[in-house]
mmCIF file of C-alpha atoms in Angstrom:
data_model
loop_
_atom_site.group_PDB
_atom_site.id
_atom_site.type_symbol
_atom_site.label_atom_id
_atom_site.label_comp_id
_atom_site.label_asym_id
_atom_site.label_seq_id
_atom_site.Cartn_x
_atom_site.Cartn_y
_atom_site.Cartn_z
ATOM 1 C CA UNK A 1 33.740 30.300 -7.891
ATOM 2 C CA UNK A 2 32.335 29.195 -11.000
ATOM 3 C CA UNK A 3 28.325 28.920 -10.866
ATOM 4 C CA UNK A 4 26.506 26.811 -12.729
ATOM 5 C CA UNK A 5 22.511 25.291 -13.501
ATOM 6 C CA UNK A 6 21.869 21.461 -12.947
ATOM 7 C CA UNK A 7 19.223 19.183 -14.737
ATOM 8 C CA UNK A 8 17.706 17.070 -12.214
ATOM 9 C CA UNK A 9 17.078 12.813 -12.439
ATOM 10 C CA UNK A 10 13.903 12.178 -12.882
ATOM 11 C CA UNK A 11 12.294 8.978 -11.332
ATOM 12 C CA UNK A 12 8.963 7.554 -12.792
ATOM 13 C CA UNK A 13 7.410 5.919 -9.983
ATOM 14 C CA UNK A 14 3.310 4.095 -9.931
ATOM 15 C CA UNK A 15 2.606 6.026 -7.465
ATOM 16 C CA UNK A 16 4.236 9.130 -8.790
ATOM 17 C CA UNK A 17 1.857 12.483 -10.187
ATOM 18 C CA UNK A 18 2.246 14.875 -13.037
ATOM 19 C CA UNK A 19 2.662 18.149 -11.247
ATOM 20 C CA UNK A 20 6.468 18.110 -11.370
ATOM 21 C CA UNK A 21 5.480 17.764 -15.458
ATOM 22 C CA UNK A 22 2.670 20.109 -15.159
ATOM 23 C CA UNK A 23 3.194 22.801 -12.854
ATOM 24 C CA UNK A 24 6.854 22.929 -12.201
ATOM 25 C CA UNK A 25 7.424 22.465 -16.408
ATOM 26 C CA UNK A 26 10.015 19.501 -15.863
ATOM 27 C CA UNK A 27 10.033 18.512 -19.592
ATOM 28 C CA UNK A 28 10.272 14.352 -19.946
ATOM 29 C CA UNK A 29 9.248 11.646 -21.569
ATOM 30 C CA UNK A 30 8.080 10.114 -18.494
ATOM 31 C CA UNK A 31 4.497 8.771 -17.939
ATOM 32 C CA UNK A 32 4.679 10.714 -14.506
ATOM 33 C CA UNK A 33 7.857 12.321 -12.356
ATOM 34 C CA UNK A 34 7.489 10.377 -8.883
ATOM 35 C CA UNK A 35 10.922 11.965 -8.034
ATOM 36 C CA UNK A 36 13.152 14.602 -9.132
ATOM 37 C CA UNK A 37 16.849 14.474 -7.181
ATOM 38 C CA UNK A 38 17.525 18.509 -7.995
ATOM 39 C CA UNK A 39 21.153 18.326 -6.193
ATOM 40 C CA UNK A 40 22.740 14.900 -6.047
ATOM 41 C CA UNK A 41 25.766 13.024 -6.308
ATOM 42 C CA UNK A 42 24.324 9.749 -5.756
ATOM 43 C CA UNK A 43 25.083 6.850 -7.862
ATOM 44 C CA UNK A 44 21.528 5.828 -8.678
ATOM 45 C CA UNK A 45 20.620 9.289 -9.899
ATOM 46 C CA UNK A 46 23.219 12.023 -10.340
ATOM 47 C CA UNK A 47 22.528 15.854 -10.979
ATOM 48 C CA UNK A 48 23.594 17.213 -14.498
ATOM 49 C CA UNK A 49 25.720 20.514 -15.137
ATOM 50 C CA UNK A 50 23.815 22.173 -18.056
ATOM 51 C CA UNK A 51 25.368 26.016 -17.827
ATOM 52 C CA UNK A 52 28.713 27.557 -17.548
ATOM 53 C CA UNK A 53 32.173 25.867 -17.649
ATOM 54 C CA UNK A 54 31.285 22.573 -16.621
ATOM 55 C CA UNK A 55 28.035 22.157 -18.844
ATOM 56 C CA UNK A 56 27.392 18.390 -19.647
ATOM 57 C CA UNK A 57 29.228 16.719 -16.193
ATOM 58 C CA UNK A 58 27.960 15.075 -13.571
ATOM 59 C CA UNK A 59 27.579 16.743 -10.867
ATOM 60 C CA UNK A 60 30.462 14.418 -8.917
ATOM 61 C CA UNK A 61 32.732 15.627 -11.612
ATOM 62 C CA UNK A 62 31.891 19.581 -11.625
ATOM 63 C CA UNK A 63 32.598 19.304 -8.532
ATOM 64 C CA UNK A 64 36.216 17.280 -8.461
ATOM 65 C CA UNK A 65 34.420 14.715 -5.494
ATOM 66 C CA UNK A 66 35.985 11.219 -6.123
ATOM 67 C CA UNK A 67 33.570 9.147 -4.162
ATOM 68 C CA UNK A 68 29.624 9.628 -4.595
ATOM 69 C CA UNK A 69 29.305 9.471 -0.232
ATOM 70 C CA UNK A 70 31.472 12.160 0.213
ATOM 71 C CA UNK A 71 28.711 14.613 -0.693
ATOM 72 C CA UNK A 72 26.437 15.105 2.662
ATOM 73 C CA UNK A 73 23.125 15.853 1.020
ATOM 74 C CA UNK A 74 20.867 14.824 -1.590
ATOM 75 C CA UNK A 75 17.647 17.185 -2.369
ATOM 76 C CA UNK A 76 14.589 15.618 -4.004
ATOM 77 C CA UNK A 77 10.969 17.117 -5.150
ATOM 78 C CA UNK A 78 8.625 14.278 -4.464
ATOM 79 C CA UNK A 79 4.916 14.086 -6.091
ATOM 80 C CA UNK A 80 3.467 11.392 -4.135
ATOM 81 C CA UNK A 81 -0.445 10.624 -6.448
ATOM 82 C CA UNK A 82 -0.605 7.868 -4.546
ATOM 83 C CA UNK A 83 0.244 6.294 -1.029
ATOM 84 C CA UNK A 84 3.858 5.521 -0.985
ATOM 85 C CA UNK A 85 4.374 2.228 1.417
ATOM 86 C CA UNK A 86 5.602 2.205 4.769
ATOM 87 C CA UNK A 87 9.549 2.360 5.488
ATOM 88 C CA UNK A 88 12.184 3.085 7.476
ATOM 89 C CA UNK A 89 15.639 4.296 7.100
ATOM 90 C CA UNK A 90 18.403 3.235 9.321
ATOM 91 C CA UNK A 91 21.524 4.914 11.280
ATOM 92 C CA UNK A 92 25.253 4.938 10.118
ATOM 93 C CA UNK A 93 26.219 2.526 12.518
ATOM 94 C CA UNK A 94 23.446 -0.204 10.895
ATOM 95 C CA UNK A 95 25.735 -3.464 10.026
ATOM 96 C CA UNK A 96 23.765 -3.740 6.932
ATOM 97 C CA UNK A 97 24.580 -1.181 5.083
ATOM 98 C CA UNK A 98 26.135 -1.258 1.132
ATOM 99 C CA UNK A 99 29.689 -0.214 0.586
ATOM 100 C CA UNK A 100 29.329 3.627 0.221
ATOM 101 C CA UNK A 101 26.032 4.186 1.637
ATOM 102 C CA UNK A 102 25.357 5.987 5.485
ATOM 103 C CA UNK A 103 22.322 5.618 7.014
ATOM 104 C CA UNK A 104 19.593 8.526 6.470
ATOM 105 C CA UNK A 105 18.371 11.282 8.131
ATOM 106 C CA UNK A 106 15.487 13.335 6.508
ATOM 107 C CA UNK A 107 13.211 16.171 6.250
ATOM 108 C CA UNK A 108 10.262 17.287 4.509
ATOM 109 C CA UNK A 109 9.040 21.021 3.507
ATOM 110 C CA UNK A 110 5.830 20.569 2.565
ATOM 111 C CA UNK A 111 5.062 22.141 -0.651
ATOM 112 C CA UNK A 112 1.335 20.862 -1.709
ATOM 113 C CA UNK A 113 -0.823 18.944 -0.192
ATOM 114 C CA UNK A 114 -5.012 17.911 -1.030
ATOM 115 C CA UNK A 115 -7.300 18.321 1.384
ATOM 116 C CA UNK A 116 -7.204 15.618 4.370
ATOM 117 C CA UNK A 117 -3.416 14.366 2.706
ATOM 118 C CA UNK A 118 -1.647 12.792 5.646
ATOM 119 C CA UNK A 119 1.672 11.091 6.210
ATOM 120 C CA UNK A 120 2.368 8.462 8.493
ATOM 121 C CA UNK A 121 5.591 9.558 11.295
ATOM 122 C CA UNK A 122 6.033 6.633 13.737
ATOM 123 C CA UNK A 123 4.126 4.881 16.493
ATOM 124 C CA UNK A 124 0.765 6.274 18.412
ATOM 125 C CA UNK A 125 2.235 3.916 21.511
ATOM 126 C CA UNK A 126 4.745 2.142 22.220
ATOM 127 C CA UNK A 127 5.468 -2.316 21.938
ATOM 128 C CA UNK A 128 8.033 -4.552 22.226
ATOM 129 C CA UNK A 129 9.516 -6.594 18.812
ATOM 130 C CA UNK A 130 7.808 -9.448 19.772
ATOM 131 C CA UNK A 131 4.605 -7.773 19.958
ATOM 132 C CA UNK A 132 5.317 -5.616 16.536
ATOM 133 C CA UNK A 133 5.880 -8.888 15.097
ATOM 134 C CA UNK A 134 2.027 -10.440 16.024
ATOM 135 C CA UNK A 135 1.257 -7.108 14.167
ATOM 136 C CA UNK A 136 2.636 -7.377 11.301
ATOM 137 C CA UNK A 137 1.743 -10.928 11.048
ATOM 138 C CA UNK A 138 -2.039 -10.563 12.285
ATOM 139 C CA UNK A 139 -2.433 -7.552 9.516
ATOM 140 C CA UNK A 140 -3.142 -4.674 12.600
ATOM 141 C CA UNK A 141 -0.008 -2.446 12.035
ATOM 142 C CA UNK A 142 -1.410 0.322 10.330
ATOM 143 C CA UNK A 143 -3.982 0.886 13.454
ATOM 144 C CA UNK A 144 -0.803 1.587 15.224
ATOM 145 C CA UNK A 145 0.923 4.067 13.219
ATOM 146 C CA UNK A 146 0.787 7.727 14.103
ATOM 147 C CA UNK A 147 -0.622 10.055 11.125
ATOM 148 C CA UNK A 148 -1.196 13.657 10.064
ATOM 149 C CA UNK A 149 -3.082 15.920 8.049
ATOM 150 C CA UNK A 150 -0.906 17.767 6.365
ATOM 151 C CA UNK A 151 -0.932 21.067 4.652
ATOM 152 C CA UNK A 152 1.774 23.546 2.668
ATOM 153 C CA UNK A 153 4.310 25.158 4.922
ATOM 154 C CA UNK A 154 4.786 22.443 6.800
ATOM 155 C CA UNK A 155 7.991 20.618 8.238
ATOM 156 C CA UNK A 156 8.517 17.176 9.020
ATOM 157 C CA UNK A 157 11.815 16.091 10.443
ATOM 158 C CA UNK A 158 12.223 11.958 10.075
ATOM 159 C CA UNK A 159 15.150 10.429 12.227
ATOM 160 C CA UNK A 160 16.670 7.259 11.250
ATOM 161 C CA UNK A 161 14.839 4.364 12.587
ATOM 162 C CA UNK A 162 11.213 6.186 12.273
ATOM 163 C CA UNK A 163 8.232 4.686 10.627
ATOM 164 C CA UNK A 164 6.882 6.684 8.167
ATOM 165 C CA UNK A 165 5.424 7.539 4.820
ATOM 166 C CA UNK A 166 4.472 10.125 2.538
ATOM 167 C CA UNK A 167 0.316 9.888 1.544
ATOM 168 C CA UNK A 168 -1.155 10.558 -1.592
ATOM 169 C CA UNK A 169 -2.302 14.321 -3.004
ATOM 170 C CA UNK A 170 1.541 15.292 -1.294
ATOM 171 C CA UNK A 171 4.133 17.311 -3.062
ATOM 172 C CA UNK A 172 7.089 17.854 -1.171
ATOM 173 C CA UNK A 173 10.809 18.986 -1.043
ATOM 174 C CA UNK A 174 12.809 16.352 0.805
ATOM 175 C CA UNK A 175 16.492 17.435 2.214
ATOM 176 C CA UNK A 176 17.862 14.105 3.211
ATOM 177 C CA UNK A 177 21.776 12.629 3.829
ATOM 178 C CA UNK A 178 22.786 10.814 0.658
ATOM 179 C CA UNK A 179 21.871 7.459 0.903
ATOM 180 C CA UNK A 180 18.769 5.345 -0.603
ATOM 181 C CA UNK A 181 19.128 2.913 1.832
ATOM 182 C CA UNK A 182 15.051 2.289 2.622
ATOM 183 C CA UNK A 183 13.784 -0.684 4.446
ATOM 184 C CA UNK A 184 9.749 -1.332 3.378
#
């Protein structure tokens, strides 16, 4: 087996920070480094090969995969400055889905995190759609959603079809299937 170093893509973001820049020495051009997709195959961001026999490929093609969905996993470093909005992700059996993309399961290692940062992870209760929708529409959701401090160390597992969202003053790693299908 032939290894081999990869050059991340880098995302600038608004909302993204400059510690990926600052203290993890990503060198860009880039304002700030919202996201950095360390180990992907995914269309809208692929992984580079920079050592060893395969130095200047894709990832996809170091790797001999013909189609971008055949690899499981995508791995990201996310410096969230600011609060990122309020999403959801759905299953592999959602209708909606684009050609080549499976819905998305994720998790999040915690790597920094400000004092009183806090994510948002679902519901504090229970309602039906209808009464989700009066929500939304009245401008009350956020009193509903479920947050958390958090701090480094910690672990997050999101499920498809859970709320959530990353606050600002959170750096995290994020080990997720390989899809960017995200519903705001």
């Amino acid at each position: 087996m032939n290894a081999f170093l990869l050059s991340p893509y880098l995302k600038e973001i608004l909302w993204g920070g400059d510690k990926l820049k600052n203290k993890y020495n990503y060198k860009t051009g880039l304002a700030n480094i919202a996201e950095a997709w360390v180990l992907s195959c995914h269309e809208e961001g692929m992984s580079q090969v920079i050592t060893g026999k395969y130095k200047g490929l894709p990832l996809l093609d170091a790797l001999n995969i013909k189609n971008p969905s055949d690899f499981p996993i995508l791995i990201k470093f996310i410096d969230a400055k600011e609060n990122l909005s309020v999403q959801v992700h759905p299953g592999g059996g959602y209708a909606g889905l684009q050609k080549g993309e499976s819905g998305k399961t994720e998790c999040w290692y915690i790597l920094d995190a400000e004092d009183g940062a806090e994510i948002v992870c679902g519901f504090k209760e229970k309602f039906s759609k209808d009464e989700f929708l009066a929500k939304v529409k009245g401008g009350s959701l956020s009193g509903c959603l479920n947050t958390a401090r958090v701090k480094a160390g910690d672990v997050v597992f999101i499920p498809p079809g859970t709320l959530h969202a990353i606050g600002g003053g959170i750096m995290l790693a994020e080990v997720q299937q390989n899809s960017n299908a995200t519903y705001r």
